[in-house]
Tab-separated table of C-alpha atoms in Angstrom:
chain	number	residue	atom	x	y	z
A	1	MET	CA	-10.091	-15.283	93.975
A	2	MET	CA	-9.036	-15.499	97.608
A	3	LEU	CA	-9.535	-12.440	99.787
A	4	LEU	CA	-7.196	-11.502	102.628
A	5	TYR	CA	-8.260	-9.007	105.308
A	6	HIS	CA	-5.074	-7.438	106.587
A	7	LEU	CA	-3.117	-4.457	107.878
A	8	TRP	CA	0.105	-3.187	106.294
A	9	LEU	CA	2.488	-3.354	109.223
A	10	SER	CA	1.045	-6.458	110.867
A	11	PRO	CA	3.770	-9.134	110.849
A	12	HIS	CA	1.125	-11.840	111.063
A	13	CYS	CA	-0.551	-10.522	107.911
A	14	ARG	CA	2.776	-10.240	106.110
A	15	LYS	CA	3.511	-13.862	106.979
A	16	VAL	CA	0.297	-14.901	105.208
A	17	ARG	CA	1.045	-12.665	102.217
A	18	LEU	CA	4.481	-14.317	101.889
A	19	MET	CA	2.938	-17.791	102.193
A	20	LEU	CA	0.398	-16.982	99.469
A	21	GLY	CA	3.211	-15.568	97.331
A	22	GLU	CA	5.416	-18.639	97.735
A	23	LYS	CA	2.443	-20.858	96.839
A	24	GLN	CA	1.839	-18.584	93.811
A	25	LEU	CA	-1.801	-18.210	94.792
A	26	PRO	CA	-3.447	-15.045	93.474
A	27	PHE	CA	-5.349	-13.071	96.107
A	28	GLU	CA	-6.997	-9.741	96.726
A	29	THR	CA	-6.415	-7.742	99.886
A	30	ARG	CA	-8.733	-5.598	101.946
A	31	ILE	CA	-7.480	-3.345	104.743
A	32	GLN	CA	-9.453	-3.946	107.913
A	33	LYS	CA	-9.193	-1.154	110.475
A	34	THR	CA	-9.435	-3.452	113.465
A	35	TRP	CA	-9.697	-0.505	115.870
A	36	ASP	CA	-13.095	0.470	114.409
A	37	ARG	CA	-16.016	-1.761	115.377
A	38	ASP	CA	-17.308	-3.488	112.222
A	39	GLU	CA	-20.185	-5.918	112.756
A	40	SER	CA	-19.823	-7.617	109.393
A	41	PHE	CA	-16.157	-8.319	110.079
A	42	LEU	CA	-16.916	-9.526	113.618
A	43	ALA	CA	-19.323	-12.013	112.060
A	44	LEU	CA	-16.384	-13.306	110.039
A	45	ASN	CA	-13.932	-13.346	112.939
A	46	PRO	CA	-15.362	-12.828	116.437
A	47	THR	CA	-11.950	-11.753	117.776
A	48	GLY	CA	-12.068	-8.788	115.391
A	49	GLU	CA	-8.458	-9.387	114.404
A	50	VAL	CA	-6.518	-9.816	111.170
A	51	PRO	CA	-5.425	-11.781	109.198
A	52	VAL	CA	-8.585	-13.470	107.952
A	53	LEU	CA	-8.572	-15.357	104.661
A	54	VAL	CA	-11.679	-16.156	102.663
A	55	ASP	CA	-10.906	-18.961	100.255
A	56	GLU	CA	-12.421	-19.266	96.776
A	57	ASP	CA	-14.875	-21.827	98.157
A	58	GLY	CA	-16.033	-19.325	100.765
A	59	ASN	CA	-14.188	-21.047	103.616
A	60	ARG	CA	-12.987	-18.458	106.089
A	61	VAL	CA	-9.855	-19.094	108.109
A	62	CYS	CA	-8.744	-16.860	111.001
A	63	GLY	CA	-5.271	-16.281	112.397
A	64	SER	CA	-1.893	-16.462	110.705
A	65	GLN	CA	-0.863	-19.954	111.754
A	66	PRO	CA	-4.267	-21.594	111.074
A	67	ILE	CA	-4.279	-19.876	107.649
A	68	CYS	CA	-0.746	-21.027	106.803
A	69	GLU	CA	-1.443	-24.595	107.972
A	70	TYR	CA	-4.602	-24.558	105.855
A	71	LEU	CA	-2.796	-23.288	102.764
A	72	ASP	CA	-0.007	-25.823	103.189
A	73	GLU	CA	-2.530	-28.659	103.438
A	74	MET	CA	-4.717	-27.482	100.561
A	75	TYR	CA	-2.029	-26.328	98.143
A	76	GLY	CA	0.633	-28.820	98.904
A	77	ASP	CA	2.939	-29.509	95.943
A	78	GLN	CA	5.864	-28.117	97.855
A	79	PRO	CA	5.227	-28.158	101.611
A	80	LEU	CA	6.410	-25.046	103.410
A	81	ILE	CA	5.882	-26.391	106.927
A	82	GLY	CA	8.386	-29.124	106.217
A	83	THR	CA	8.360	-32.815	105.444
A	84	GLY	CA	7.827	-35.286	108.274
A	85	ALA	CA	6.581	-34.716	111.817
A	86	VAL	CA	10.046	-34.081	113.276
A	87	MET	CA	10.923	-31.378	110.747
A	88	ARG	CA	7.474	-29.818	111.096
A	89	ALA	CA	8.020	-29.641	114.864
A	90	GLU	CA	11.242	-27.707	114.265
A	91	VAL	CA	9.583	-25.386	111.752
A	92	ARG	CA	6.684	-24.729	114.141
A	93	ARG	CA	9.084	-24.136	117.059
A	94	LEU	CA	10.792	-21.376	115.074
A	95	ILE	CA	7.463	-19.943	113.906
A	96	ASP	CA	6.393	-19.693	117.561
A	97	TRP	CA	9.720	-18.067	118.383
A	98	PHE	CA	9.042	-15.174	116.025
A	99	ASP	CA	5.253	-14.951	116.326
A	100	VAL	CA	5.391	-14.853	120.116
A	101	LYS	CA	8.850	-14.098	121.492
A	102	PHE	CA	10.174	-11.731	118.808
A	103	ASN	CA	6.805	-10.024	118.585
A	104	GLU	CA	6.605	-9.406	122.337
A	105	GLU	CA	10.248	-8.493	122.862
A	106	VAL	CA	10.893	-6.482	119.702
A	107	GLY	CA	7.922	-5.862	117.404
A	108	ILE	CA	5.475	-4.452	119.935
A	109	ASN	CA	8.189	-2.336	121.565
A	110	LEU	CA	9.315	-0.780	118.297
A	111	VAL	CA	6.637	-0.926	115.591
A	112	GLU	CA	3.567	-0.566	117.755
A	113	GLU	CA	5.170	2.150	119.864
A	114	LYS	CA	6.516	4.169	116.963
A	115	ILE	CA	3.854	3.695	114.305
A	116	MET	CA	0.583	2.311	115.627
A	117	LYS	CA	0.447	4.642	118.620
A	118	ARG	CA	0.966	7.661	116.395
A	119	PHE	CA	-1.685	6.565	113.885
A	120	LEU	CA	-4.215	5.868	116.592
A	121	GLY	CA	-3.461	9.111	118.453
A	122	LEU	CA	-2.346	7.254	121.583
A	123	GLY	CA	0.510	9.626	122.336
A	124	GLU	CA	4.265	9.522	122.131
A	125	PRO	CA	6.191	6.232	122.045
A	126	SER	CA	7.401	5.068	125.442
A	127	SER	CA	11.156	5.597	125.482
A	128	SER	CA	11.701	2.650	127.823
A	129	ALA	CA	9.776	0.331	125.464
A	130	VAL	CA	11.767	1.586	122.475
A	131	ARG	CA	15.054	1.089	124.352
A	132	ALA	CA	14.038	-2.446	125.354
A	133	GLY	CA	13.113	-3.307	121.760
A	134	GLY	CA	16.432	-1.927	120.524
A	135	ARG	CA	18.345	-4.067	123.028
A	136	ASN	CA	16.286	-7.230	122.482
A	137	ILE	CA	16.622	-7.250	118.704
A	138	HIS	CA	20.308	-8.182	119.059
A	139	THR	CA	19.407	-11.450	120.814
A	140	HIS	CA	17.108	-12.375	117.953
A	141	LEU	CA	19.503	-11.363	115.182
A	142	GLY	CA	22.204	-13.271	117.049
A	143	TYR	CA	20.009	-16.353	117.041
A	144	ILE	CA	19.447	-15.985	113.285
A	145	ASP	CA	23.229	-15.572	112.825
A	146	TRP	CA	23.739	-18.799	114.781
A	147	LEU	CA	21.142	-20.735	112.781
A	148	ALA	CA	22.292	-19.335	109.436
A	149	GLU	CA	25.877	-20.407	110.132
A	150	ARG	CA	24.716	-24.002	110.619
A	151	ARG	CA	21.837	-24.377	108.172
A	152	THR	CA	20.994	-23.203	104.656
A	153	TRP	CA	17.655	-21.840	105.858
A	154	LEU	CA	16.493	-21.317	109.433
A	155	ALA	CA	14.951	-24.760	109.958
A	156	GLY	CA	17.253	-26.809	107.729
A	157	GLU	CA	18.132	-27.338	104.085
A	158	ASP	CA	14.889	-25.984	102.637
A	159	LEU	CA	13.126	-22.673	102.805
A	160	THR	CA	10.127	-23.027	105.115
A	161	LEU	CA	7.444	-20.997	106.810
A	162	ALA	CA	9.961	-20.427	109.622
A	163	ASP	CA	11.975	-18.209	107.230
A	164	LEU	CA	8.861	-16.434	105.983
A	165	THR	CA	7.672	-15.786	109.538
A	166	ALA	CA	11.015	-14.441	110.730
A	167	ALA	CA	11.303	-12.256	107.623
A	168	ALA	CA	7.732	-10.976	108.029
A	169	HIS	CA	8.480	-9.793	111.566
A	170	LEU	CA	11.859	-8.313	110.654
A	171	SER	CA	10.443	-6.549	107.607
A	172	CYS	CA	8.092	-4.537	109.834
A	173	VAL	CA	10.983	-3.394	112.025
A	174	ASP	CA	13.051	-2.712	108.899
A	175	TYR	CA	10.232	-0.502	107.596
A	176	ILE	CA	10.992	1.896	110.456
A	177	GLY	CA	14.741	1.512	109.955
A	178	ASP	CA	15.417	-0.163	113.300
A	179	VAL	CA	17.256	-3.347	112.258
A	180	PRO	CA	21.025	-3.100	112.927
A	181	TRP	CA	21.904	-5.281	109.942
A	182	ASP	CA	25.566	-4.351	109.818
A	183	GLU	CA	26.210	-5.853	113.251
A	184	HIS	CA	24.762	-9.215	112.176
A	185	PRO	CA	26.280	-10.226	108.838
A	186	GLU	CA	24.905	-13.799	108.685
A	187	ALA	CA	21.398	-12.609	109.486
A	188	LYS	CA	21.808	-9.887	106.859
A	189	ASP	CA	22.897	-12.414	104.235
A	190	TRP	CA	19.945	-14.667	105.076
A	191	TYR	CA	17.539	-11.699	104.862
A	192	ALA	CA	19.033	-10.617	101.524
A	193	ARG	CA	18.226	-14.052	100.127
A	194	ILE	CA	14.609	-13.876	101.343
A	195	LYS	CA	14.251	-10.295	100.190
A	196	SER	CA	15.145	-11.174	96.602
A	197	ARG	CA	12.367	-13.743	96.254
A	198	PRO	CA	9.372	-12.814	94.087
A	199	SER	CA	7.025	-13.450	97.054
A	200	PHE	CA	8.712	-10.549	98.873
A	201	ARG	CA	8.170	-7.936	96.159
A	202	PRO	CA	4.702	-6.805	97.317
A	203	ILE	CA	6.010	-6.416	100.886
A	204	LEU	CA	8.824	-4.176	99.639
A	205	GLY	CA	6.276	-2.143	97.720
A	206	ASP	CA	4.279	-1.268	100.839
A	207	HIS	CA	4.167	2.450	101.362
A	208	ILE	CA	2.109	3.801	104.238
A	209	PRO	CA	0.882	7.353	103.615
A	210	GLY	CA	2.563	9.735	106.018
A	211	ALA	CA	5.118	7.152	107.140
A	212	PRO	CA	7.411	6.276	104.229
A	213	PRO	CA	10.091	3.604	104.762
A	214	PRO	CA	13.818	4.432	104.736
A	215	ARG	CA	15.564	4.100	101.363
A	216	HIS	CA	17.300	0.805	102.143
A	217	TYR	CA	13.958	-0.871	102.943
A	218	ALA	CA	13.143	-1.860	99.361
A	219	ASP	CA	16.773	-2.060	98.245
A	220	LEU	CA	17.936	-5.620	97.515
A	221	ASP	CA	21.523	-4.510	98.023
A	222	PHE	CA	21.047	-2.889	101.430
B	1	MET	CA	8.938	-43.432	127.891
B	2	MET	CA	8.186	-39.855	126.871
B	3	LEU	CA	9.252	-37.066	129.196
B	4	LEU	CA	7.349	-33.811	129.614
B	5	TYR	CA	8.971	-30.774	131.206
B	6	HIS	CA	6.136	-28.749	132.700
B	7	LEU	CA	4.689	-26.553	135.431
B	8	TRP	CA	1.511	-27.383	137.351
B	9	LEU	CA	-0.574	-24.301	136.671
B	10	SER	CA	0.618	-23.645	133.127
B	11	PRO	CA	-2.402	-23.988	130.839
B	12	HIS	CA	-0.103	-24.753	127.912
B	13	CYS	CA	1.415	-27.677	129.820
B	14	ARG	CA	-2.013	-28.940	130.879
B	15	LYS	CA	-3.104	-28.881	127.252
B	16	VAL	CA	-0.228	-31.239	126.376
B	17	ARG	CA	-0.983	-33.492	129.376
B	18	LEU	CA	-4.597	-33.785	128.183
B	19	MET	CA	-3.474	-34.516	124.623
B	20	LEU	CA	-1.131	-37.268	125.848
B	21	GLY	CA	-3.930	-38.628	128.034
B	22	GLU	CA	-6.454	-38.715	125.189
B	23	LYS	CA	-3.884	-40.480	123.002
B	24	GLN	CA	-3.289	-42.923	125.897
B	25	LEU	CA	0.445	-42.329	125.653
B	26	PRO	CA	2.346	-43.031	128.884
B	27	PHE	CA	4.709	-40.250	129.931
B	28	GLU	CA	6.804	-39.040	132.821
B	29	THR	CA	6.785	-35.447	133.986
B	30	ARG	CA	9.513	-33.226	135.310
B	31	ILE	CA	8.833	-29.853	136.884
B	32	GLN	CA	10.988	-27.172	135.306
B	33	LYS	CA	11.326	-23.997	137.368
B	34	THR	CA	11.582	-21.707	134.378
B	35	TRP	CA	12.421	-18.702	136.576
B	36	ASP	CA	15.779	-20.288	137.559
B	37	ARG	CA	18.485	-20.274	134.894
B	38	ASP	CA	19.253	-23.883	133.912
B	39	GLU	CA	21.838	-24.317	131.157
B	40	SER	CA	20.936	-27.940	130.403
B	41	PHE	CA	17.307	-26.978	129.921
B	42	LEU	CA	18.260	-23.962	127.781
B	43	ALA	CA	20.164	-26.372	125.548
B	44	LEU	CA	16.898	-28.264	125.114
B	45	ASN	CA	14.761	-25.175	124.561
B	46	PRO	CA	16.573	-21.860	124.035
B	47	THR	CA	13.456	-19.902	125.041
B	48	GLY	CA	13.703	-21.502	128.498
B	49	GLU	CA	9.973	-22.122	128.514
B	50	VAL	CA	7.708	-25.102	129.106
B	51	PRO	CA	6.202	-27.349	127.835
B	52	VAL	CA	8.985	-29.347	126.214
B	53	LEU	CA	8.420	-32.976	125.246
B	54	VAL	CA	11.204	-35.482	124.686
B	55	ASP	CA	9.862	-38.389	122.681
B	56	GLU	CA	10.995	-41.984	123.127
B	57	ASP	CA	13.236	-41.579	120.081
B	58	GLY	CA	14.916	-38.599	121.709
B	59	ASN	CA	13.167	-36.045	119.505
B	60	ARG	CA	12.521	-32.891	121.471
B	61	VAL	CA	9.544	-30.720	120.654
B	62	CYS	CA	9.025	-27.268	122.165
B	63	GLY	CA	5.798	-25.355	122.709
B	64	SER	CA	2.280	-26.600	123.264
B	65	GLN	CA	0.942	-26.305	119.728
B	66	PRO	CA	4.029	-27.790	118.013
B	67	ILE	CA	3.917	-30.671	120.537
B	68	CYS	CA	0.212	-31.329	119.971
B	69	GLU	CA	0.573	-31.161	116.179
B	70	TYR	CA	3.504	-33.582	116.453
B	71	LEU	CA	1.569	-36.025	118.644
B	72	ASP	CA	-1.459	-35.868	116.356
B	73	GLU	CA	0.709	-36.634	113.328
B	74	MET	CA	2.736	-39.386	114.995
B	75	TYR	CA	-0.014	-41.095	116.969
B	76	GLY	CA	-2.855	-40.663	114.622
B	77	ASP	CA	-5.514	-43.392	114.962
B	78	GLN	CA	-8.052	-40.842	116.076
B	79	PRO	CA	-7.065	-37.329	115.018
B	80	LEU	CA	-7.689	-34.692	117.660
B	81	ILE	CA	-6.987	-31.686	115.422
B	82	GLY	CA	-9.890	-32.725	113.217
B	83	THR	CA	-10.377	-34.383	109.872
B	84	GLY	CA	-9.874	-32.328	106.714
B	85	ALA	CA	-8.240	-28.937	106.237
B	86	VAL	CA	-11.443	-26.947	106.798
B	87	MET	CA	-12.235	-28.611	110.141
B	88	ARG	CA	-8.596	-28.315	111.223
B	89	ALA	CA	-8.752	-24.593	110.473
B	90	GLU	CA	-11.757	-24.289	112.795
B	91	VAL	CA	-10.066	-26.346	115.525
B	92	ARG	CA	-6.902	-24.249	115.260
B	93	ARG	CA	-8.926	-21.003	115.307
B	94	LEU	CA	-10.451	-22.028	118.640
B	95	ILE	CA	-7.098	-23.210	120.010
B	96	ASP	CA	-5.676	-19.764	119.210
B	97	TRP	CA	-8.691	-18.154	120.883
B	98	PHE	CA	-7.887	-19.817	124.207
B	99	ASP	CA	-4.085	-19.932	123.980
B	100	VAL	CA	-3.846	-16.251	123.120
B	101	LYS	CA	-7.049	-14.326	123.810
B	102	PHE	CA	-8.315	-16.165	126.894
B	103	ASN	CA	-4.794	-16.381	128.274
B	104	GLU	CA	-4.178	-12.638	127.903
B	105	GLU	CA	-7.619	-11.465	128.982
B	106	VAL	CA	-8.307	-13.933	131.805
B	107	GLY	CA	-5.513	-16.364	132.706
B	108	ILE	CA	-2.691	-13.881	133.180
B	109	ASN	CA	-4.947	-11.471	135.061
B	110	LEU	CA	-6.171	-14.099	137.507
B	111	VAL	CA	-3.805	-17.077	137.788
B	112	GLU	CA	-0.511	-15.259	137.294
B	113	GLU	CA	-1.568	-12.393	139.536
B	114	LYS	CA	-2.925	-14.527	142.355
B	115	ILE	CA	-0.606	-17.533	142.316
B	116	MET	CA	2.582	-16.993	140.355
B	117	LYS	CA	3.286	-13.545	141.805
B	118	ARG	CA	2.945	-14.922	145.339
B	119	PHE	CA	5.186	-17.910	144.659
B	120	LEU	CA	7.852	-15.780	143.062
B	121	GLY	CA	7.675	-13.107	145.759
B	122	LEU	CA	6.639	-10.423	143.284
B	123	GLY	CA	4.164	-8.768	145.656
B	124	GLU	CA	0.421	-8.538	145.955
B	125	PRO	CA	-1.880	-9.161	142.994
B	126	SER	CA	-2.910	-6.033	141.120
B	127	SER	CA	-6.552	-5.420	141.992
B	128	SER	CA	-7.244	-3.812	138.602
B	129	ALA	CA	-5.844	-6.883	136.785
B	130	VAL	CA	-7.933	-9.223	138.953
B	131	ARG	CA	-11.068	-7.135	138.306
B	132	ALA	CA	-10.395	-7.155	134.547
B	133	GLY	CA	-9.911	-10.930	134.561
B	134	GLY	CA	-13.153	-11.375	136.506
B	135	ARG	CA	-15.063	-9.265	133.991
B	136	ASN	CA	-13.466	-10.789	130.890
B	137	ILE	CA	-14.147	-14.391	131.853
B	138	HIS	CA	-17.873	-13.825	131.226
B	139	THR	CA	-17.217	-13.043	127.552
B	140	HIS	CA	-15.322	-16.299	127.165
B	141	LEU	CA	-17.822	-18.427	129.074
B	142	GLY	CA	-20.552	-16.779	127.023
B	143	TYR	CA	-18.770	-17.796	123.837
B	144	ILE	CA	-18.502	-21.387	125.099
B	145	ASP	CA	-22.239	-21.263	125.977
B	146	TRP	CA	-22.953	-20.105	122.423
B	147	LEU	CA	-20.814	-22.815	120.815
B	148	ALA	CA	-22.094	-25.559	123.139
B	149	GLU	CA	-25.690	-24.691	122.274
B	150	ARG	CA	-24.959	-25.232	118.589
B	151	ARG	CA	-22.399	-28.039	118.563
B	152	THR	CA	-21.749	-31.250	120.512
B	153	TRP	CA	-18.171	-30.170	121.203
B	154	LEU	CA	-16.615	-26.744	120.665
B	155	ALA	CA	-15.471	-27.263	117.065
B	156	GLY	CA	-18.210	-29.633	115.889
B	157	GLU	CA	-19.502	-33.153	116.404
B	158	ASP	CA	-16.270	-34.614	117.770
B	159	LEU	CA	-14.087	-33.866	120.739
B	160	THR	CA	-10.947	-32.091	119.525
B	161	LEU	CA	-7.887	-30.304	120.792
B	162	ALA	CA	-10.051	-27.156	120.873
B	163	ASP	CA	-11.981	-28.656	123.800
B	164	LEU	CA	-8.800	-29.811	125.529
B	165	THR	CA	-7.214	-26.379	125.131
B	166	ALA	CA	-10.240	-24.496	126.437
B	167	ALA	CA	-10.541	-26.918	129.365
B	168	ALA	CA	-6.821	-26.662	130.151
B	169	HIS	CA	-7.085	-22.881	130.459
B	170	LEU	CA	-10.328	-22.970	132.435
B	171	SER	CA	-8.988	-25.654	134.781
B	172	CYS	CA	-6.208	-23.305	135.916
B	173	VAL	CA	-8.720	-20.576	136.734
B	174	ASP	CA	-10.980	-23.161	138.391
B	175	TYR	CA	-8.050	-24.209	140.577
B	176	ILE	CA	-8.226	-20.802	142.231
B	177	GLY	CA	-12.043	-20.918	142.349
B	178	ASP	CA	-12.590	-18.025	139.940
B	179	VAL	CA	-14.892	-19.571	137.318
B	180	PRO	CA	-18.530	-18.418	137.744
B	181	TRP	CA	-19.952	-21.699	136.471
B	182	ASP	CA	-23.480	-21.145	137.756
B	183	GLU	CA	-23.970	-18.133	135.498
B	184	HIS	CA	-23.033	-20.149	132.408
B	185	PRO	CA	-24.973	-23.429	132.439
B	186	GLU	CA	-24.085	-24.601	128.903
B	187	ALA	CA	-20.384	-23.985	129.511
B	188	LYS	CA	-20.702	-25.801	132.837
B	189	ASP	CA	-22.350	-28.794	131.185
B	190	TRP	CA	-19.611	-28.897	128.520
B	191	TYR	CA	-16.890	-28.681	131.190
B	192	ALA	CA	-18.554	-31.452	133.227
B	193	ARG	CA	-18.319	-33.719	130.179
B	194	ILE	CA	-14.608	-32.970	129.717
B	195	LYS	CA	-13.926	-33.249	133.425
B	196	SER	CA	-15.276	-36.803	133.580
B	197	ARG	CA	-12.858	-38.114	130.942
B	198	PRO	CA	-9.977	-40.337	132.100
B	199	SER	CA	-7.470	-37.922	130.506
B	200	PHE	CA	-8.593	-35.260	132.978
B	201	ARG	CA	-8.007	-37.271	136.149
B	202	PRO	CA	-4.328	-36.332	136.615
B	203	ILE	CA	-5.237	-32.636	136.202
B	204	LEU	CA	-7.865	-32.954	138.925
B	205	GLY	CA	-5.287	-34.632	141.147
B	206	ASP	CA	-2.901	-31.650	140.983
B	207	HIS	CA	-2.303	-30.235	144.429
B	208	ILE	CA	0.169	-27.392	144.792
B	209	PRO	CA	1.762	-27.311	148.252
B	210	GLY	CA	0.634	-24.204	150.109
B	211	ALA	CA	-2.113	-23.427	147.570
B	212	PRO	CA	-4.754	-26.168	147.676
B	213	PRO	CA	-7.685	-25.978	145.234
B	214	PRO	CA	-11.259	-25.365	146.391
B	215	ARG	CA	-13.356	-28.489	147.099
B	216	HIS	CA	-15.406	-28.296	143.904
B	217	TYR	CA	-12.228	-28.339	141.749
B	218	ALA	CA	-11.904	-32.134	141.636
B	219	ASP	CA	-15.617	-32.823	142.075
B	220	LEU	CA	-17.257	-34.231	138.940
B	221	ASP	CA	-20.638	-33.046	140.223
B	222	PHE	CA	-19.651	-29.425	140.868
């Protein structure tokens, strides 16, 4: 069986979990505390970061986008990075949007400040970072509103890795209750559709000891 | 003809220029001052960032990795992201290494601090950032040494986008004379091989008004 090294509230790891779920590939998970030095893990991935996937053949793949590209090439009945170079470019543009821009402007400011800092004993969250994250999330939800008004899924007619990536990032912020869903009805409707997919069930079951999610987090009718 | 919106000292833009050069695809360039608000450019790429490529068919592709994946799929006689899913995973792992890790640990600390801040009137470079960049670059050159001792090119026997990406990032730091080549002979030998390729010539011809490169920058025998 495949083995995924991950962390619960890492959006990049959740993206891979969703991809594996959509591909209906069974996998085991192992939590890798990337803040502790672990020589055997560094031998697997010299950056020391998650996600890392070890395939059944023993192939190891590092990083969320390389892993998802690999899975889409290897297990390809229904491509999730889109069909044709032009569509794939659009899917990858949106993936970059969430993996880089959303992560920097929202995820790090909210999830890392409020959760990771506390767990690692790095002090109180910075109130200016939290305020910035809370402001910035509206731009991103507004962009999802805009896309969802024009397309069935974020990149076009079909569900793609762009949807899974956006939902992975939002799900981490939703775990701490910081997504203003009610102000963004189209984004909320899109997220409700993703949330009801079987691939999402394990994500909704995540429960970090000492930091439980709000009640609406796992609720399909939120 | 294709049109590339870019900036001179952006490693992500240089990566695309090298990819286009290796594919022998003719293209025009347009400098996009991403710090000035430009509605027509925002319509092309809502992040407002470069690189953006407009293909001959009018397809626009945003972001260095989506552009390079697109070019490799569309103009594919000699794939530069590798052959087979396992090799592509290794190429993409190394691309991520330089686009994310090198960029954060070295490029931003040196090139953005020393050049971009000055051009944008954002004050003096932070001496602690510059010191960190100067320390961190040894880790990265050491990793290139290690790979170059074991492989012909960074990802294996063939030149790939991993080499182009690493060279694009290093070339920006070399433009300000901050690469300690003499302490890393294998990395230097690898870079000399890349530097002598026709695709690299336009990069070596870059000359930013008011910030000329050191003499060794364009010298193939540096």
